[in-house]
Amino acid sequence: MPLSSKLDQKLRAAEESSDDEEYYEVTDRSSSPSIIETGDGGELLDSEEEDEGGEEGSEDEDMSADAEEEEAKAQMSKVSFGALAKAQDALSADRKRKRKRGEEPSKPQEDKLQALRERLQEIKAAKLAQGGVSQPKPKAKARPTKGEEEKKKDEYDDSGSDSDTAPAARSSKHAPAVQTSKKAVSRKRQVVDAKKPKFRDPRFDVGAPPDENTVQHRYAFLNEYKQSEINDLREAIKKTKNEADKEKLKKKLISMESQMKAQRNKDQQQNVIREHKKMERELVKQGKQPFYLKKSEQKKIALIERFQNMKSKDRDRAIERRRKKATAKERKNMPDERHDARVYLFVPDPYFSKSREAPDGWDCGVRGMVLRQQNDGITGYIAVMSDLRSPSLPLLHPHRPHRPDLPPIPPRLRPLILRSNSRSLPHPRLLLPRPPLHPPRHLLSASTRLHFTTRTVFAHPLPYKTTHDLIKGVSLFGYKRAGIVKATDPTLRPDSTEFFNIAKDHLHAITPSRSYPAEITEKETWILLQTVAHDAHKVGMLVLRVLATQLGIPPTSFTRKNEFAVRSGDHVRLTHKPARVSDSTTAAIGLPSHTDFGSVILLFNWLGGLQIQSYDPSTPEQWDFVRPVDGTAIINLGDAMVTFTNGVLKSAKHHVVDAPGEQGRVDRYSVVYFVRPHDEAVMEAVEGFEHLGGKGRVAGKFEAKVGGGAVGGGVDEAKGGAVR
Ligand SMILES: O=C(O)CCC(=O)C(=O)O
Ligand SMILES: [Fe+2]
């Protein structure tokens, strides 16, 4: 079929339809490749040339009707509407462009356009004259793709109008050229942005999280289900034979149990808050200021409650876990300064050694140690007295020569040392061992809290306290009342100090516990006691390692004789000495002079009263006060160290008297921890010390020679070995 007749059909279809859509269809087809790409329409110029040719043809009046029709068709096919429309588009676009730039269309273009218009009209007229050929409506001739304006323009063109309105801008070339008149134009205008209500579908939309407690309360029945599920799981585990399945079930059980546990803990904390609020409400009604618990306090109270409701084994395990966790955390967060903390080992000034008679074979003695708290840690200061004249001076080991160029003691520390040993160590120098030191952080605070919480235990009447008596020669643990006269004390005065010895083995369930007063076994106190035992032992081990290193022997030489987990006589001692009752020095003594049996003894006291015997040869009988320093523990070496080192290290002789001045007016309490060799440790000199002086000596012998006082023993009931 010739292209022209195709075109005719299309035009006719367009003519028959008044529908916009049909109109668009024609529009689309006119721009479809079937017309443009065939080349029939050709280039604009070609079309024009052809148009001209067509014009000539139409003027031939002698043609037969058929021939004329054929001719007209040929002309039509030559000058296609596509080409014409394209030409018009180009012109109008050109015009538009120019108009946009504010230019008027140029004369030749106007002429061309005019020529085209005339030509179109001529063709139309010829067609009308012929009568038989259907005519496309002018509307269809137009190329509506270029918009309504152009369509209108074409219509006006057909009617010879020159009206030329500016074409409306379209959002894109694909946007409809005309706006349908069928669509109602809204008269409403959005002036203010009104917020549309947003509707929520509770099935899918997650709103603000509901209050956790409310949810817990409402869904409390789930806990019952969970519990029954746990029971089912337990049953299933019992019945299941397949190991892999069993493992899976076990894992699930553990996870469910820990979920339940976490929930219980949360509930407990909530209870604490609730109870506290209730109490506070009451108090506020009475006119008190409200007091709110901090989160940490809430946790603490809940924790204490939890511990109280635990069985002792579970509690121990829980405590141990918490301690490990806390220690690991502490260690991780420890500033470098603390990583570098040092234990200073002091050796005396030569002045001292020159002026004092050294006992046979005994070269030096540890006089006492002071631990000082620094940046939450504890730095140990070990005061050592030594006789430099001795040919075998292990403290100045050949590998660790005493170097006078070592850094001086920091001035901050000097008063501390000089205060407690002002006579024996006037100008101490120091050797600097660098053991890894991670001192337990809670030791001092735990002992301080213990000091306050256990006052009540001594407030009981004597008959009650004596129901927990220690049994001399049988058990070292329990109560020792005041008023005991020690044969070892030269003054033979009765002592005024009562104390409770609480075994490390009882605290840490290494052996079954004996009975203690309720205030001691009360959970919070028991936990504090456990902390003191554990941490003080750790400090003791540190001191022993340092000493071994300084003595040039393997660092574990002493520690392996004092293992924490092995049954031993280690204990925490809580002491109480009433305030001064008389100024008479003969009435009573706090504690008579003695040395301690153990290896290392840590003393936490808050009032003066402890005295150590002077080593100053000019005042051999003089007692020097060891002034308590806040945040400080005083460390002594016990008789066991004398034995282990064959007398190279000494135990210091000490006693307790009324605190001087005002301090003497108040009751004195102290907390002591005795690190003692475990039950299986052989009480003999360690390697490297066997040949020093024959058999191992104990402090008593040392005392007898140096101080000229009574032979050891003192208040240590178990000296010589007690049955536990
Ligand atoms: O309480 C003190 O200061 C010392 C106690 C003491 O030396 C002891 O219990 O062995
Ligand atoms: Fe003591």
XYZ file of C-alpha atoms in Angstrom, residues 107-574:
468
model
C 12.115 37.817 7.047
C 13.142 34.843 4.867
C 11.818 32.465 7.480
C 8.533 34.296 7.681
C 8.362 34.129 3.919
C 9.068 30.450 3.875
C 6.412 29.833 6.451
C 3.957 31.935 4.591
C 4.755 30.040 1.393
C 4.125 26.787 3.139
C 0.849 27.974 4.536
C -0.277 29.100 1.140
C 0.761 25.851 -0.368
C -1.232 23.945 2.174
C -4.266 25.994 1.473
C -3.892 25.445 -2.206
C -3.713 21.713 -1.740
C -6.742 21.890 0.477
C -8.629 23.917 -2.078
C -7.643 21.502 -4.836
C -8.865 18.623 -2.775
C -12.138 20.355 -2.071
C -12.560 21.120 -5.719
C -12.001 17.484 -6.540
C -14.682 16.598 -3.993
C -13.962 12.832 -3.862
C -10.932 12.861 -1.690
C -11.557 13.000 1.951
C -9.794 15.764 3.725
C -8.002 15.731 6.875
C -9.270 18.198 9.379
C -6.950 21.064 9.877
C -6.551 19.815 13.425
C -5.141 16.579 12.153
C -2.736 18.373 9.882
C -1.225 20.083 12.787
C 1.569 18.494 14.653
C 0.172 18.467 18.115
C 3.232 17.020 19.740
C 4.584 20.470 20.054
C 1.813 21.474 22.326
C -1.416 23.121 22.526
C -0.126 26.463 21.426
C 1.144 25.090 18.197
C -2.056 23.237 17.647
C -3.974 26.440 18.190
C -1.567 28.245 15.965
C -2.114 25.740 13.213
C -5.814 26.135 13.591
C -5.422 29.889 13.388
C -3.086 29.401 10.470
C -5.781 27.498 8.710
C -8.128 30.346 9.267
C -5.460 32.703 8.127
C -4.887 34.087 11.576
C -1.462 35.231 12.565
C -2.106 35.065 16.203
C 1.017 33.931 17.981
C 0.821 33.219 21.657
C 3.848 31.973 23.533
C 3.886 28.199 23.875
C 3.341 26.914 27.380
C 6.404 25.202 28.822
C 6.154 21.438 29.347
C 7.819 19.518 32.068
C 9.335 17.176 29.498
C 9.025 16.366 25.901
C 7.062 13.272 26.826
C 4.540 15.171 28.861
C 1.109 15.488 27.264
C 0.914 18.418 24.985
C -2.556 19.382 25.971
C -4.268 19.443 29.243
C -7.534 17.700 29.156
C -10.509 19.896 29.719
C -12.309 17.027 31.395
C -10.178 17.252 34.449
C -11.599 19.651 36.981
C -9.200 22.320 38.063
C -9.061 22.626 41.792
C -9.780 26.009 43.199
C -8.201 25.081 46.454
C -4.785 26.310 47.167
C -2.488 25.013 49.894
C -1.678 28.090 51.874
C -0.460 26.624 55.125
C 1.112 23.219 55.296
C -1.435 21.335 57.341
C -0.021 18.214 58.937
C -1.897 15.186 57.866
C -2.640 12.779 60.669
C -0.449 9.717 60.308
C -2.221 6.519 61.019
C -0.337 3.701 62.647
C -0.810 0.087 61.911
C -0.001 -1.648 65.164
C 0.821 -4.826 63.295
C 3.723 -3.302 61.447
C 4.610 0.064 62.890
C 6.832 0.163 65.917
C 5.993 3.198 67.980
C 7.781 4.523 71.032
C 9.011 1.606 73.156
C 6.613 0.923 75.996
C 7.801 1.183 79.553
C 9.841 -1.912 80.362
C 8.308 -2.421 83.772
C 4.799 -2.232 82.429
C 5.646 -4.794 79.807
C 7.219 -6.999 82.433
C 4.187 -6.705 84.590
C 1.744 -7.438 81.801
C 3.674 -10.330 80.421
C 4.657 -11.813 83.756
C 2.789 -14.980 82.861
C 5.515 -15.662 80.291
C 7.937 -16.359 83.118
C 5.757 -19.242 84.192
C 5.855 -20.603 80.682
C 9.594 -20.146 80.599
C 10.000 -21.990 83.848
C 7.948 -24.886 82.594
C 9.963 -24.857 79.365
C 13.133 -25.062 81.413
C 11.723 -28.027 83.280
C 10.783 -29.679 80.007
C 14.270 -29.048 78.695
C 15.789 -30.668 81.749
C 13.598 -33.697 81.247
C 14.462 -33.813 77.577
C 18.184 -33.670 78.360
C 17.795 -36.614 80.699
C 15.963 -38.656 78.108
C 17.975 -37.754 75.020
C 20.521 -40.351 74.032
C 22.028 -38.580 71.047
C 25.038 -36.599 72.272
C 24.767 -33.857 69.679
C 21.114 -33.267 70.502
C 21.938 -33.327 74.148
C 24.555 -30.614 73.645
C 22.059 -28.462 71.793
C 19.477 -28.864 74.508
C 22.028 -28.068 77.162
C 23.018 -24.896 75.396
C 19.421 -23.871 75.157
C 18.895 -24.634 78.814
C 21.877 -22.522 79.828
C 20.697 -19.645 77.711
C 17.174 -19.823 79.121
C 18.417 -20.065 82.654
C 20.666 -17.070 82.250
C 17.768 -15.127 80.764
C 15.684 -15.956 83.787
C 18.533 -15.034 86.078
C 19.033 -11.692 84.390
C 15.327 -11.055 84.717
C 15.384 -11.914 88.386
C 18.257 -9.520 88.944
C 16.383 -6.778 87.185
C 13.305 -7.452 89.259
C 15.395 -7.304 92.350
C 16.754 -3.915 91.406
C 13.255 -2.712 90.715
C 12.235 -3.932 94.135
C 15.040 -1.986 95.705
C 13.850 1.160 93.974
C 10.261 0.483 94.940
C 11.131 -0.126 98.560
C 13.318 2.916 98.675
C 10.604 5.079 97.168
C 8.115 3.798 99.678
C 10.420 4.575 102.528
C 11.281 7.981 101.144
C 7.610 8.845 100.706
C 7.082 8.131 104.360
C 10.063 10.233 105.322
C 8.975 13.092 103.091
C 5.599 13.014 104.809
C 7.482 13.515 108.039
C 9.101 16.564 106.531
C 12.431 15.114 105.403
C 14.145 16.009 102.167
C 13.702 13.296 99.555
C 16.775 11.267 98.780
C 17.228 9.437 95.538
C 19.343 6.362 95.163
C 22.021 6.495 92.537
C 22.044 3.686 89.993
C 25.249 2.331 91.484
C 23.691 2.288 94.948
C 20.605 0.523 93.677
C 22.841 -2.084 92.165
C 24.854 -2.437 95.328
C 21.816 -2.979 97.524
C 20.384 -5.483 95.070
C 23.704 -7.291 94.999
C 23.906 -7.533 98.747
C 20.378 -8.907 98.860
C 21.244 -11.412 96.200
C 24.304 -12.573 98.081
C 22.288 -12.890 101.235
C 19.875 -15.220 99.549
C 22.585 -17.430 98.105
C 23.935 -20.641 99.461
C 27.433 -20.159 100.791
C 29.023 -22.170 97.984
C 27.215 -20.241 95.287
C 28.060 -17.034 97.022
C 31.732 -17.884 97.113
C 31.694 -18.735 93.479
C 29.849 -15.549 92.629
C 32.254 -13.471 94.654
C 35.222 -15.117 93.064
C 33.808 -14.462 89.619
C 33.121 -10.854 90.408
C 36.557 -10.399 91.870
C 38.221 -11.870 88.851
C 36.182 -9.679 86.577
C 36.914 -6.570 88.605
C 40.610 -7.352 88.778
C 40.846 -7.923 85.058
C 39.059 -4.651 84.447
C 41.240 -2.795 86.874
C 44.355 -4.173 85.342
C 43.216 -3.171 81.911
C 42.412 0.353 82.991
C 45.440 0.758 85.178
C 47.446 3.799 84.175
C 51.056 3.231 83.304
C 52.074 4.868 86.510
C 50.582 2.005 88.443
C 52.003 -0.600 86.154
C 55.294 0.891 87.118
C 54.637 0.945 90.834
C 57.654 -0.271 92.705
C 58.416 -1.828 95.943
C 61.340 -0.017 97.425
C 63.664 -2.025 99.522
C 65.521 0.127 101.950
C 68.887 -0.692 103.339
C 70.207 1.247 106.273
C 72.811 3.850 106.408
C 76.269 2.547 107.208
C 76.190 4.699 110.316
C 73.806 2.249 111.839
C 75.841 -0.819 111.112
C 78.997 0.743 112.429
C 77.509 1.640 115.704
C 75.697 -1.559 116.467
C 76.761 -4.966 117.557
C 75.602 -7.514 115.050
C 74.399 -10.765 116.457
C 76.302 -13.819 115.447
C 75.621 -14.760 111.883
C 72.691 -12.333 111.554
C 73.428 -9.757 109.032
C 70.256 -7.862 108.633
C 66.686 -7.791 109.659
C 63.542 -6.464 108.203
C 62.410 -3.916 110.637
C 59.001 -3.192 109.321
C 57.241 -2.221 106.187
C 54.759 0.387 105.302
C 52.382 0.139 102.424
C 51.185 3.354 101.048
C 48.210 3.865 98.851
C 48.949 5.827 95.715
C 46.587 6.496 92.869
C 44.302 3.782 94.081
C 47.128 1.320 94.184
C 49.455 0.383 96.952
C 53.128 0.899 96.794
C 55.057 -1.081 99.287
C 57.909 0.273 101.304
C 59.985 -2.287 102.997
C 62.255 -0.995 105.664
C 65.177 -3.279 106.206
C 67.827 -3.042 108.804
C 71.109 -4.598 108.075
C 74.553 -4.956 109.464
C 77.006 -4.075 106.750
C 79.961 -5.483 108.622
C 78.800 -8.989 108.125
C 80.791 -10.895 105.514
C 77.668 -12.562 104.208
C 75.292 -9.821 103.403
C 72.675 -11.363 101.185
C 70.664 -8.199 100.796
C 73.545 -6.669 98.947
C 73.765 -9.557 96.635
C 76.743 -9.530 94.275
C 74.384 -9.283 91.291
C 72.603 -6.391 92.834
C 75.380 -4.278 94.330
C 74.495 -1.458 96.542
C 74.927 1.535 94.320
C 75.241 4.870 96.040
C 74.285 6.638 92.809
C 70.785 5.213 92.857
C 68.051 7.792 92.901
C 67.228 9.186 96.312
C 63.971 8.405 98.028
C 61.330 10.786 96.815
C 60.936 13.483 99.486
C 57.240 12.719 99.658
C 58.026 9.274 100.963
C 60.877 10.127 103.278
C 58.808 11.320 106.226
C 56.813 8.155 106.079
C 59.804 5.982 106.414
C 61.611 8.160 108.853
C 58.590 8.518 111.011
C 58.201 4.846 111.551
C 61.892 4.084 111.695
C 63.361 7.398 112.608
C 66.169 5.908 114.597
C 66.992 2.856 112.642
C 66.949 4.362 109.176
C 68.137 7.934 109.378
C 69.456 7.993 105.807
C 68.081 5.042 103.985
C 69.169 4.294 100.471
C 67.280 2.180 98.157
C 67.663 -0.646 95.793
C 65.136 -0.791 93.060
C 63.756 -4.148 92.269
C 61.072 -4.009 89.642
C 58.633 -6.754 90.343
C 55.358 -6.601 88.512
C 53.136 -4.957 91.032
C 49.397 -5.022 90.725
C 48.371 -4.406 94.273
C 44.824 -5.215 95.219
C 42.848 -2.084 95.166
C 40.104 -2.958 97.556
C 42.248 -4.062 100.420
C 42.439 -0.792 102.264
C 38.829 0.162 101.725
C 37.624 -3.322 102.657
C 39.621 -3.283 105.846
C 38.337 0.183 106.689
C 34.756 -0.901 106.188
C 35.423 -3.993 108.194
C 36.742 -1.855 110.988
C 33.469 0.012 111.166
C 31.094 -2.842 110.638
C 32.633 -5.129 113.210
C 32.519 -2.769 116.157
C 29.190 -4.302 116.983
C 30.678 -7.720 117.463
C 32.745 -6.529 120.389
C 29.768 -4.777 121.909
C 28.291 -8.129 122.870
C 28.545 -9.174 126.507
C 31.524 -11.340 127.325
C 29.589 -14.595 127.868
C 28.301 -14.410 124.331
C 31.746 -13.751 122.912
C 33.331 -16.558 124.866
C 30.950 -19.051 123.289
C 33.189 -18.558 120.257
C 36.441 -18.926 122.163
C 39.558 -20.145 120.462
C 40.992 -23.174 122.175
C 44.587 -22.761 123.100
C 46.711 -25.471 121.586
C 43.760 -26.790 119.628
C 42.375 -24.050 117.493
C 43.771 -20.669 116.750
C 40.471 -19.410 115.346
C 37.805 -17.774 117.407
C 37.655 -15.314 120.290
C 40.443 -14.315 122.663
C 39.327 -12.232 125.562
C 41.345 -9.477 127.234
C 43.156 -9.857 130.557
C 45.618 -12.542 129.563
C 49.033 -12.346 131.111
C 51.844 -13.517 128.920
C 54.811 -15.098 130.471
C 56.893 -13.735 127.652
C 56.123 -10.166 128.563
C 58.723 -8.849 130.965
C 56.237 -6.504 132.614
C 53.724 -9.319 133.221
C 50.840 -6.983 132.775
C 47.482 -8.364 131.641
C 46.572 -7.360 128.131
C 43.581 -5.179 127.359
C 42.981 -6.318 123.791
C 40.338 -8.783 122.775
C 40.263 -10.227 119.291
C 38.598 -12.613 116.907
C 40.701 -14.739 114.590
C 38.799 -15.702 111.449
C 40.479 -18.386 109.366
C 41.228 -17.845 105.712
C 40.293 -21.508 105.238
C 36.861 -20.886 106.735
C 36.333 -17.754 104.713
C 37.239 -19.429 101.480
C 35.736 -22.822 102.258
C 39.092 -24.589 102.186
C 38.071 -26.309 105.408
C 34.667 -26.362 107.100
C 34.082 -23.266 109.172
C 33.755 -23.096 112.916
C 31.099 -20.943 114.568
C 31.574 -17.185 114.676
C 29.254 -14.486 115.972
C 26.402 -13.520 113.676
C 27.934 -10.116 112.958
C 30.937 -11.848 111.463
C 29.077 -14.404 109.401
C 26.599 -11.779 108.286
C 26.984 -11.725 104.525
C 28.342 -8.288 103.925
C 30.948 -8.662 106.662
C 31.833 -12.131 105.476
C 32.442 -10.800 101.977
C 34.651 -8.051 103.329
C 36.586 -10.593 105.331
C 37.017 -12.724 102.249
C 38.300 -9.708 100.333
C 40.780 -8.816 103.035
C 42.034 -12.400 103.235
C 42.422 -12.751 99.518
C 43.988 -9.380 98.812
C 46.201 -9.213 101.863
C 47.598 -12.601 100.976
C 48.328 -11.278 97.528
C 50.257 -8.337 98.938
C 52.098 -10.739 101.201
C 53.154 -12.764 98.187
C 54.391 -9.629 96.529
C 56.530 -8.755 99.504
C 57.922 -12.280 99.575
C 58.782 -12.169 95.894
C 60.569 -8.880 96.320
C 62.517 -10.151 99.263
C 63.520 -13.311 97.429
C 64.640 -11.299 94.439
C 66.635 -9.000 96.635
C 68.210 -11.941 98.360
C 69.226 -13.325 94.990
C 67.152 -16.484 95.214
C 64.345 -17.596 92.921
C 61.369 -15.285 93.368
C 59.078 -18.126 94.395
C 61.370 -19.390 97.148
C 59.065 -18.045 99.872
C 55.765 -17.826 98.088
C 55.641 -21.537 97.438
C 55.634 -22.073 101.170
C 52.612 -19.830 101.590
C 50.044 -20.959 99.075
C 46.615 -19.481 99.416
C 44.620 -22.471 98.287
C 46.352 -24.861 100.668
C 45.195 -25.344 104.237
C 47.063 -23.000 106.548
C 46.881 -20.948 109.717
C 46.287 -17.727 107.733
C 43.677 -15.583 109.390
C 42.131 -12.167 109.661
C 42.270 -10.772 113.155
C 39.831 -8.133 114.352
